[in-house]
Amino acid sequence: MARTGFVAGNWKMNTNKQGAVALAKAVAQGAPAGVQVGVAVPFVYLDAVGQALAGSSVMLGAQDACWLPNGACTGEISIEMLKDVGAKFVLTGHSERRHIFGDGPEFVAKKAHAVYSSGLTLIHCVGETLEQRDANQTLAVVQKQLEELQPASIADPDRLVIAYEPVWAIGTGRNATNEQAQEVHAYIRQALGKLWNQNFASQVRIQYGGSMKPDNAAGLLAQPDVDGGLIGGAALKAESFLAIVNAAK
Ligand code: 13P
């Protein structure tokens, strides 16, 4: 099953307005055909970046969302608000949300459900801590995080993306080896096959994230079940981000 590669930059809490617009323009200008490209942008720059990306194929995305539609939710951003400024995808369950800001599995599950139901593309992030890996719990942790999704209400494999991001590899410069990534990605596809069915699972893109850089991207992306990347640090410069994008063609 040929899957179109999907590389997304997660800018996290970085850039300023001017830098965000300049980075978006450079990405739009350099993005090649044959691979899906996205940028997950700080909320306050979504509108400006959306305008900078107008007419390009680069997808605008948000890094989080509230699951409630509107109302008394001080500090939150609804999915309708994200759609209003042009967002096409949303991340859920990023390890920084889970581990720094305390998003528990119930919150993450509600967010994932709300994002997919809204018609946007969902990038659902899973991954183990170093402690969990050392205790041989990697696959069990990933399994539980996949079970935050509701197979009965997710029918379109194009709008579901799983990002495998081992927590110990994020921002550390220590990426998973090609073999470590492939082992977990293959497990994820098998788990999706059980939760949905084989045909559905074979169409879902599974991104790797965690210190993916231009010099290790080709090896990771050559693995049969690695269909793209979710890029942090290397996505803050158009040159390094586009080098990874090109490796996914
Ligand atoms: P780094 O590429 O900086 O390790 O970040 C990965 C990540 O968390 C993307 O969501």
PDB file of C-alpha atoms and ligand atoms in Angstrom:
ATOM      1  CA  MET A   1       0.000   0.000   0.000  1.00  0.00           C
ATOM      2  CA  ALA A   2       1.634   3.239  -1.133  1.00  0.00           C
ATOM      3  CA  ARG A   3       1.061   5.996   1.373  1.00  0.00           C
ATOM      4  CA  THR A   4       1.823   9.635   0.594  1.00  0.00           C
ATOM      5  CA  GLY A   5       4.499  10.889   2.971  1.00  0.00           C
ATOM      6  CA  PHE A   6       3.466  13.552   5.451  1.00  0.00           C
ATOM      7  CA  VAL A   7       6.021  15.764   7.184  1.00  0.00           C
ATOM      8  CA  ALA A   8       4.770  18.327   9.682  1.00  0.00           C
ATOM      9  CA  GLY A   9       6.727  20.944  11.561  1.00  0.00           C
ATOM     10  CA  ASN A  10       5.722  21.532  15.166  1.00  0.00           C
ATOM     11  CA  TRP A  11       6.924  25.016  15.993  1.00  0.00           C
ATOM     12  CA  LYS A  12       5.944  24.597  19.659  1.00  0.00           C
ATOM     13  CA  MET A  13       6.219  27.890  21.620  1.00  0.00           C
ATOM     14  CA  ASN A  14       8.732  29.478  19.257  1.00  0.00           C
ATOM     15  CA  THR A  15       8.989  32.271  16.684  1.00  0.00           C
ATOM     16  CA  ASN A  16       7.435  35.712  16.685  1.00  0.00           C
ATOM     17  CA  LYS A  17       4.939  37.066  14.172  1.00  0.00           C
ATOM     18  CA  GLN A  18       7.485  38.304  11.675  1.00  0.00           C
ATOM     19  CA  GLY A  19       9.618  35.176  11.950  1.00  0.00           C
ATOM     20  CA  ALA A  20       6.581  32.917  11.675  1.00  0.00           C
ATOM     21  CA  VAL A  21       5.416  34.585   8.471  1.00  0.00           C
ATOM     22  CA  ALA A  22       8.906  34.496   6.953  1.00  0.00           C
ATOM     23  CA  LEU A  23       9.359  30.812   7.856  1.00  0.00           C
ATOM     24  CA  ALA A  24       5.936  29.931   6.439  1.00  0.00           C
ATOM     25  CA  LYS A  25       6.683  31.727   3.164  1.00  0.00           C
ATOM     26  CA  ALA A  26      10.028  29.974   2.795  1.00  0.00           C
ATOM     27  CA  VAL A  27       8.437  26.572   3.479  1.00  0.00           C
ATOM     28  CA  ALA A  28       5.630  27.274   0.994  1.00  0.00           C
ATOM     29  CA  GLN A  29       8.117  28.308  -1.653  1.00  0.00           C
ATOM     30  CA  GLY A  30      10.342  25.258  -1.209  1.00  0.00           C
ATOM     31  CA  ALA A  31       7.768  22.534  -0.577  1.00  0.00           C
ATOM     32  CA  PRO A  32       8.069  19.916  -3.333  1.00  0.00           C
ATOM     33  CA  ALA A  33       5.223  17.973  -4.926  1.00  0.00           C
ATOM     34  CA  GLY A  34       4.714  14.368  -3.945  1.00  0.00           C
ATOM     35  CA  VAL A  35       4.747  14.801  -0.181  1.00  0.00           C
ATOM     36  CA  GLN A  36       2.235  16.379   2.171  1.00  0.00           C
ATOM     37  CA  VAL A  37       3.700  19.203   4.245  1.00  0.00           C
ATOM     38  CA  GLY A  38       2.212  20.896   7.298  1.00  0.00           C
ATOM     39  CA  VAL A  39       3.131  23.407   9.977  1.00  0.00           C
ATOM     40  CA  ALA A  40       1.673  23.412  13.509  1.00  0.00           C
ATOM     41  CA  VAL A  41       1.869  27.001  14.572  1.00  0.00           C
ATOM     42  CA  PRO A  42       1.369  28.867  17.898  1.00  0.00           C
ATOM     43  CA  PHE A  43      -2.305  29.882  18.164  1.00  0.00           C
ATOM     44  CA  VAL A  44      -1.692  33.614  17.952  1.00  0.00           C
ATOM     45  CA  TYR A  45       0.168  33.319  14.641  1.00  0.00           C
ATOM     46  CA  LEU A  46      -2.278  30.974  12.897  1.00  0.00           C
ATOM     47  CA  ASP A  47      -4.093  33.762  11.112  1.00  0.00           C
ATOM     48  CA  ALA A  48      -0.950  35.481   9.839  1.00  0.00           C
ATOM     49  CA  VAL A  49       0.699  32.207   8.831  1.00  0.00           C
ATOM     50  CA  GLY A  50      -2.499  31.099   7.098  1.00  0.00           C
ATOM     51  CA  GLN A  51      -2.369  34.222   4.977  1.00  0.00           C
ATOM     52  CA  ALA A  52       1.317  33.654   4.226  1.00  0.00           C
ATOM     53  CA  LEU A  53       0.497  30.109   3.063  1.00  0.00           C
ATOM     54  CA  ALA A  54      -2.450  31.144   0.874  1.00  0.00           C
ATOM     55  CA  GLY A  55      -2.304  29.442  -2.509  1.00  0.00           C
ATOM     56  CA  SER A  56       0.306  26.908  -1.412  1.00  0.00           C
ATOM     57  CA  SER A  57      -0.239  23.228  -0.630  1.00  0.00           C
ATOM     58  CA  VAL A  58       1.264  23.524   2.866  1.00  0.00           C
ATOM     59  CA  MET A  59      -1.317  22.638   5.508  1.00  0.00           C
ATOM     60  CA  LEU A  60      -1.891  24.950   8.428  1.00  0.00           C
ATOM     61  CA  GLY A  61      -2.255  23.241  11.788  1.00  0.00           C
ATOM     62  CA  ALA A  62      -2.642  23.893  15.510  1.00  0.00           C
ATOM     63  CA  GLN A  63      -0.780  22.238  18.359  1.00  0.00           C
ATOM     64  CA  ASP A  64      -3.779  21.657  20.624  1.00  0.00           C
ATOM     65  CA  ALA A  65      -7.496  22.448  20.888  1.00  0.00           C
ATOM     66  CA  CYS A  66     -10.313  22.468  23.402  1.00  0.00           C
ATOM     67  CA  TRP A  67     -12.927  19.722  22.952  1.00  0.00           C
ATOM     68  CA  LEU A  68     -15.820  21.965  23.984  1.00  0.00           C
ATOM     69  CA  PRO A  69     -17.559  24.043  21.303  1.00  0.00           C
ATOM     70  CA  ASN A  70     -17.722  27.400  23.114  1.00  0.00           C
ATOM     71  CA  GLY A  71     -18.536  29.067  26.387  1.00  0.00           C
ATOM     72  CA  ALA A  72     -16.937  29.457  29.791  1.00  0.00           C
ATOM     73  CA  CYS A  73     -13.485  27.990  29.074  1.00  0.00           C
ATOM     74  CA  THR A  74     -11.037  30.733  30.024  1.00  0.00           C
ATOM     75  CA  GLY A  75      -7.775  30.466  28.135  1.00  0.00           C
ATOM     76  CA  GLU A  76      -8.953  27.778  25.702  1.00  0.00           C
ATOM     77  CA  ILE A  77      -9.286  27.790  21.908  1.00  0.00           C
ATOM     78  CA  SER A  78     -12.142  25.944  20.194  1.00  0.00           C
ATOM     79  CA  ILE A  79     -11.869  23.878  17.038  1.00  0.00           C
ATOM     80  CA  GLU A  80     -14.349  26.183  15.269  1.00  0.00           C
ATOM     81  CA  MET A  81     -11.999  29.091  16.040  1.00  0.00           C
ATOM     82  CA  LEU A  82      -9.125  27.127  14.524  1.00  0.00           C
ATOM     83  CA  LYS A  83     -11.178  26.371  11.421  1.00  0.00           C
ATOM     84  CA  ASP A  84     -12.178  30.021  11.224  1.00  0.00           C
ATOM     85  CA  VAL A  85      -8.529  31.011  10.726  1.00  0.00           C
ATOM     86  CA  GLY A  86      -7.842  28.211   8.255  1.00  0.00           C
ATOM     87  CA  ALA A  87      -6.432  25.335  10.327  1.00  0.00           C
ATOM     88  CA  LYS A  88      -6.622  21.977   8.563  1.00  0.00           C
ATOM     89  CA  PHE A  89      -5.065  19.722  11.212  1.00  0.00           C
ATOM     90  CA  VAL A  90      -4.571  19.602  14.974  1.00  0.00           C
ATOM     91  CA  LEU A  91      -2.106  17.686  17.152  1.00  0.00           C
ATOM     92  CA  THR A  92      -3.460  15.805  20.147  1.00  0.00           C
ATOM     93  CA  GLY A  93      -1.621  14.076  22.960  1.00  0.00           C
ATOM     94  CA  HIS A  94       1.777  15.633  22.358  1.00  0.00           C
ATOM     95  CA  SER A  95       4.101  14.490  25.133  1.00  0.00           C
ATOM     96  CA  GLU A  96       4.618  18.070  26.283  1.00  0.00           C
ATOM     97  CA  ARG A  97       0.852  18.407  26.790  1.00  0.00           C
ATOM     98  CA  ARG A  98       0.767  15.053  28.587  1.00  0.00           C
ATOM     99  CA  HIS A  99       3.883  15.430  30.738  1.00  0.00           C
ATOM    100  CA  ILE A 100       4.379  19.160  31.346  1.00  0.00           C
ATOM    101  CA  PHE A 101       0.806  20.453  31.277  1.00  0.00           C
ATOM    102  CA  GLY A 102      -0.956  17.434  32.735  1.00  0.00           C
ATOM    103  CA  ASP A 103      -3.325  16.471  29.896  1.00  0.00           C
ATOM    104  CA  GLY A 104      -4.498  13.060  31.073  1.00  0.00           C
ATOM    105  CA  PRO A 105      -5.815  10.291  28.819  1.00  0.00           C
ATOM    106  CA  GLU A 106      -9.421  11.436  29.231  1.00  0.00           C
ATOM    107  CA  PHE A 107      -8.652  14.985  28.083  1.00  0.00           C
ATOM    108  CA  VAL A 108      -6.563  13.704  25.203  1.00  0.00           C
ATOM    109  CA  ALA A 109      -9.309  11.302  24.149  1.00  0.00           C
ATOM    110  CA  LYS A 110     -11.941  14.059  24.165  1.00  0.00           C
ATOM    111  CA  LYS A 111      -9.700  16.365  22.153  1.00  0.00           C
ATOM    112  CA  ALA A 112      -8.921  13.673  19.571  1.00  0.00           C
ATOM    113  CA  HIS A 113     -12.585  12.832  19.169  1.00  0.00           C
ATOM    114  CA  ALA A 114     -13.555  16.488  18.803  1.00  0.00           C
ATOM    115  CA  VAL A 115     -10.833  17.201  16.225  1.00  0.00           C
ATOM    116  CA  TYR A 116     -11.707  14.254  13.992  1.00  0.00           C
ATOM    117  CA  SER A 117     -15.460  14.874  14.289  1.00  0.00           C
ATOM    118  CA  SER A 118     -14.973  18.473  13.200  1.00  0.00           C
ATOM    119  CA  GLY A 119     -13.711  17.329   9.795  1.00  0.00           C
ATOM    120  CA  LEU A 120     -10.086  18.311  10.410  1.00  0.00           C
ATOM    121  CA  THR A 121      -7.124  15.966  10.150  1.00  0.00           C
ATOM    122  CA  LEU A 122      -6.015  14.548  13.479  1.00  0.00           C
ATOM    123  CA  ILE A 123      -2.358  13.919  14.307  1.00  0.00           C
ATOM    124  CA  HIS A 124      -2.490  11.843  17.467  1.00  0.00           C
ATOM    125  CA  CYS A 125       0.841  11.614  19.291  1.00  0.00           C
ATOM    126  CA  VAL A 126       1.957   8.567  21.238  1.00  0.00           C
ATOM    127  CA  GLY A 127       5.245   7.556  22.825  1.00  0.00           C
ATOM    128  CA  GLU A 128       6.956   6.214  25.912  1.00  0.00           C
ATOM    129  CA  THR A 129       9.267   7.835  28.454  1.00  0.00           C
ATOM    130  CA  LEU A 130      12.782   6.484  28.963  1.00  0.00           C
ATOM    131  CA  GLU A 131      11.689   4.907  32.227  1.00  0.00           C
ATOM    132  CA  GLN A 132       8.875   3.090  30.442  1.00  0.00           C
ATOM    133  CA  ARG A 133      11.218   1.917  27.664  1.00  0.00           C
ATOM    134  CA  ASP A 134      13.718   0.628  30.206  1.00  0.00           C
ATOM    135  CA  ALA A 135      10.911  -1.224  31.954  1.00  0.00           C
ATOM    136  CA  ASN A 136       9.895  -2.844  28.630  1.00  0.00           C
ATOM    137  CA  GLN A 137       6.557  -1.034  28.629  1.00  0.00           C
ATOM    138  CA  THR A 138       6.908   0.757  25.279  1.00  0.00           C
ATOM    139  CA  LEU A 139       4.352  -1.254  23.331  1.00  0.00           C
ATOM    140  CA  ALA A 140       1.859  -1.342  26.206  1.00  0.00           C
ATOM    141  CA  VAL A 141       2.080   2.445  26.649  1.00  0.00           C
ATOM    142  CA  VAL A 142       1.619   3.055  22.938  1.00  0.00           C
ATOM    143  CA  GLN A 143      -1.309   0.624  22.851  1.00  0.00           C
ATOM    144  CA  LYS A 144      -3.118   2.510  25.631  1.00  0.00           C
ATOM    145  CA  GLN A 145      -2.548   5.839  23.888  1.00  0.00           C
ATOM    146  CA  LEU A 146      -3.958   4.419  20.634  1.00  0.00           C
ATOM    147  CA  GLU A 147      -7.010   3.299  22.588  1.00  0.00           C
ATOM    148  CA  GLU A 148      -7.757   6.962  23.330  1.00  0.00           C
ATOM    149  CA  LEU A 149      -9.134   7.008  19.782  1.00  0.00           C
ATOM    150  CA  GLN A 150     -12.669   5.890  18.955  1.00  0.00           C
ATOM    151  CA  PRO A 151     -12.567   3.521  15.962  1.00  0.00           C
ATOM    152  CA  ALA A 152     -16.360   3.585  15.591  1.00  0.00           C
ATOM    153  CA  SER A 153     -16.343   7.293  14.801  1.00  0.00           C
ATOM    154  CA  ILE A 154     -13.155   7.475  12.700  1.00  0.00           C
ATOM    155  CA  ALA A 155     -13.819   6.197   9.189  1.00  0.00           C
ATOM    156  CA  ASP A 156     -11.438   8.121   6.940  1.00  0.00           C
ATOM    157  CA  PRO A 157      -7.821   6.888   7.173  1.00  0.00           C
ATOM    158  CA  ASP A 158      -6.623  10.018   5.343  1.00  0.00           C
ATOM    159  CA  ARG A 159      -7.677  12.181   8.270  1.00  0.00           C
ATOM    160  CA  LEU A 160      -6.018  10.087  10.951  1.00  0.00           C
ATOM    161  CA  VAL A 161      -2.250  10.309  11.410  1.00  0.00           C
ATOM    162  CA  ILE A 162      -0.340   8.735  14.279  1.00  0.00           C
ATOM    163  CA  ALA A 163       2.906  10.370  15.401  1.00  0.00           C
ATOM    164  CA  TYR A 164       5.239   8.059  17.306  1.00  0.00           C
ATOM    165  CA  GLU A 165       7.394  10.310  19.442  1.00  0.00           C
ATOM    166  CA  PRO A 166       9.509   8.578  22.076  1.00  0.00           C
ATOM    167  CA  VAL A 167       9.699  11.131  24.882  1.00  0.00           C
ATOM    168  CA  TRP A 168      13.399  10.451  25.436  1.00  0.00           C
ATOM    169  CA  ALA A 169      14.127  11.452  21.834  1.00  0.00           C
ATOM    170  CA  ILE A 170      12.277  14.781  21.851  1.00  0.00           C
ATOM    171  CA  GLY A 171      14.614  17.747  21.865  1.00  0.00           C
ATOM    172  CA  THR A 172      17.478  15.612  23.145  1.00  0.00           C
ATOM    173  CA  GLY A 173      19.457  15.074  19.954  1.00  0.00           C
ATOM    174  CA  ARG A 174      19.086  11.345  20.614  1.00  0.00           C
ATOM    175  CA  ASN A 175      16.778   9.935  17.946  1.00  0.00           C
ATOM    176  CA  ALA A 176      15.373   6.413  17.925  1.00  0.00           C
ATOM    177  CA  THR A 177      17.450   4.131  15.712  1.00  0.00           C
ATOM    178  CA  ASN A 178      15.893   3.071  12.422  1.00  0.00           C
ATOM    179  CA  GLU A 179      15.225  -0.361  13.939  1.00  0.00           C
ATOM    180  CA  GLN A 180      13.679   1.013  17.145  1.00  0.00           C
ATOM    181  CA  ALA A 181      11.386   3.278  15.127  1.00  0.00           C
ATOM    182  CA  GLN A 182      10.351   0.523  12.714  1.00  0.00           C
ATOM    183  CA  GLU A 183       9.624  -1.911  15.554  1.00  0.00           C
ATOM    184  CA  VAL A 184       7.169   0.496  17.214  1.00  0.00           C
ATOM    185  CA  HIS A 185       5.673   1.724  13.925  1.00  0.00           C
ATOM    186  CA  ALA A 186       4.985  -1.863  12.846  1.00  0.00           C
ATOM    187  CA  TYR A 187       3.379  -2.503  16.218  1.00  0.00           C
ATOM    188  CA  ILE A 188       1.220   0.617  15.834  1.00  0.00           C
ATOM    189  CA  ARG A 189       0.014  -0.528  12.407  1.00  0.00           C
ATOM    190  CA  GLN A 190      -0.792  -3.955  13.774  1.00  0.00           C
ATOM    191  CA  ALA A 191      -2.667  -2.391  16.715  1.00  0.00           C
ATOM    192  CA  LEU A 192      -4.637  -0.144  14.326  1.00  0.00           C
ATOM    193  CA  GLY A 193      -5.489  -3.269  12.336  1.00  0.00           C
ATOM    194  CA  LYS A 194      -7.029  -4.813  15.437  1.00  0.00           C
ATOM    195  CA  LEU A 195      -8.852  -1.632  16.475  1.00  0.00           C
ATOM    196  CA  TRP A 196     -10.143  -0.961  12.925  1.00  0.00           C
ATOM    197  CA  ASN A 197      -9.159  -3.489  10.258  1.00  0.00           C
ATOM    198  CA  GLN A 198      -6.099  -4.271   8.139  1.00  0.00           C
ATOM    199  CA  ASN A 199      -7.269  -2.264   5.156  1.00  0.00           C
ATOM    200  CA  PHE A 200      -7.807   0.851   7.264  1.00  0.00           C
ATOM    201  CA  ALA A 201      -4.496   0.378   9.099  1.00  0.00           C
ATOM    202  CA  SER A 202      -2.577   0.022   5.848  1.00  0.00           C
ATOM    203  CA  GLN A 203      -3.697   3.511   4.796  1.00  0.00           C
ATOM    204  CA  VAL A 204      -2.948   5.434   8.011  1.00  0.00           C
ATOM    205  CA  ARG A 205       0.244   7.504   7.936  1.00  0.00           C
ATOM    206  CA  ILE A 206       2.540   6.970  10.920  1.00  0.00           C
ATOM    207  CA  GLN A 207       5.033   9.780  11.501  1.00  0.00           C
ATOM    208  CA  TYR A 208       8.198   9.512  13.540  1.00  0.00           C
ATOM    209  CA  GLY A 209       9.132  12.425  15.813  1.00  0.00           C
ATOM    210  CA  GLY A 210      12.055  12.987  18.149  1.00  0.00           C
ATOM    211  CA  SER A 211      15.292  14.624  17.032  1.00  0.00           C
ATOM    212  CA  MET A 212      14.604  13.920  13.365  1.00  0.00           C
ATOM    213  CA  LYS A 213      17.192  15.964  11.443  1.00  0.00           C
ATOM    214  CA  PRO A 214      18.395  16.182   7.845  1.00  0.00           C
ATOM    215  CA  ASP A 215      21.213  13.734   8.577  1.00  0.00           C
ATOM    216  CA  ASN A 216      19.073  10.954  10.084  1.00  0.00           C
ATOM    217  CA  ALA A 217      15.808  11.511   8.199  1.00  0.00           C
ATOM    218  CA  ALA A 218      16.555   9.358   5.153  1.00  0.00           C
ATOM    219  CA  GLY A 219      17.326   6.276   7.244  1.00  0.00           C
ATOM    220  CA  LEU A 220      14.224   6.646   9.398  1.00  0.00           C
ATOM    221  CA  LEU A 221      11.979   7.428   6.427  1.00  0.00           C
ATOM    222  CA  ALA A 222      13.265   4.388   4.534  1.00  0.00           C
ATOM    223  CA  GLN A 223      11.653   2.102   7.119  1.00  0.00           C
ATOM    224  CA  PRO A 224       8.548   0.425   5.692  1.00  0.00           C
ATOM    225  CA  ASP A 225       6.164   1.732   8.350  1.00  0.00           C
ATOM    226  CA  VAL A 226       7.651   5.229   8.768  1.00  0.00           C
ATOM    227  CA  ASP A 227       5.506   7.476   6.557  1.00  0.00           C
ATOM    228  CA  GLY A 228       6.779  10.886   7.531  1.00  0.00           C
ATOM    229  CA  GLY A 229       7.929  12.971  10.427  1.00  0.00           C
ATOM    230  CA  LEU A 230       6.779  15.365  13.112  1.00  0.00           C
ATOM    231  CA  ILE A 231       9.657  17.769  13.422  1.00  0.00           C
ATOM    232  CA  GLY A 232      10.428  20.118  16.295  1.00  0.00           C
ATOM    233  CA  GLY A 233      13.778  21.910  16.393  1.00  0.00           C
ATOM    234  CA  ALA A 234      14.712  21.249  12.761  1.00  0.00           C
ATOM    235  CA  ALA A 235      11.375  22.737  11.611  1.00  0.00           C
ATOM    236  CA  LEU A 236      12.337  26.205  12.828  1.00  0.00           C
ATOM    237  CA  LYS A 237      14.655  26.723   9.857  1.00  0.00           C
ATOM    238  CA  ALA A 238      13.244  26.331   6.349  1.00  0.00           C
ATOM    239  CA  GLU A 239      16.454  24.790   5.057  1.00  0.00           C
ATOM    240  CA  SER A 240      16.617  21.918   7.558  1.00  0.00           C
ATOM    241  CA  PHE A 241      12.857  21.367   7.477  1.00  0.00           C
ATOM    242  CA  LEU A 242      12.759  21.204   3.680  1.00  0.00           C
ATOM    243  CA  ALA A 243      15.724  18.823   3.641  1.00  0.00           C
ATOM    244  CA  ILE A 244      13.657  16.422   5.759  1.00  0.00           C
ATOM    245  CA  VAL A 245      10.586  17.003   3.583  1.00  0.00           C
ATOM    246  CA  ASN A 246      12.602  16.127   0.485  1.00  0.00           C
ATOM    247  CA  ALA A 247      13.834  12.935   2.128  1.00  0.00           C
ATOM    248  CA  ALA A 248      10.171  11.860   2.465  1.00  0.00           C
ATOM    249  CA  LYS A 249       9.327  12.163  -1.234  1.00  0.00           C
TER     250      LYS A 249
HETATM  251  P1  13P B   1      12.395  17.643  18.172  1.00  0.00           P
HETATM  252  O1  13P B   1      12.425  17.405  16.695  1.00  0.00           O
HETATM  253  O2  13P B   1      12.873  18.993  18.585  1.00  0.00           O
HETATM  254  O3  13P B   1      13.028  16.522  18.946  1.00  0.00           O
HETATM  255  O4  13P B   1      10.827  17.630  18.603  1.00  0.00           O
HETATM  256  C1  13P B   1      10.017  16.588  18.190  1.00  0.00           C
HETATM  257  C2  13P B   1       8.621  16.902  18.549  1.00  0.00           C
HETATM  258  O5  13P B   1       8.256  16.930  19.711  1.00  0.00           O
HETATM  259  C3  13P B   1       7.691  17.226  17.467  1.00  0.00           C
HETATM  260  O6  13P B   1       6.376  17.270  17.921  1.00  0.00           O
END
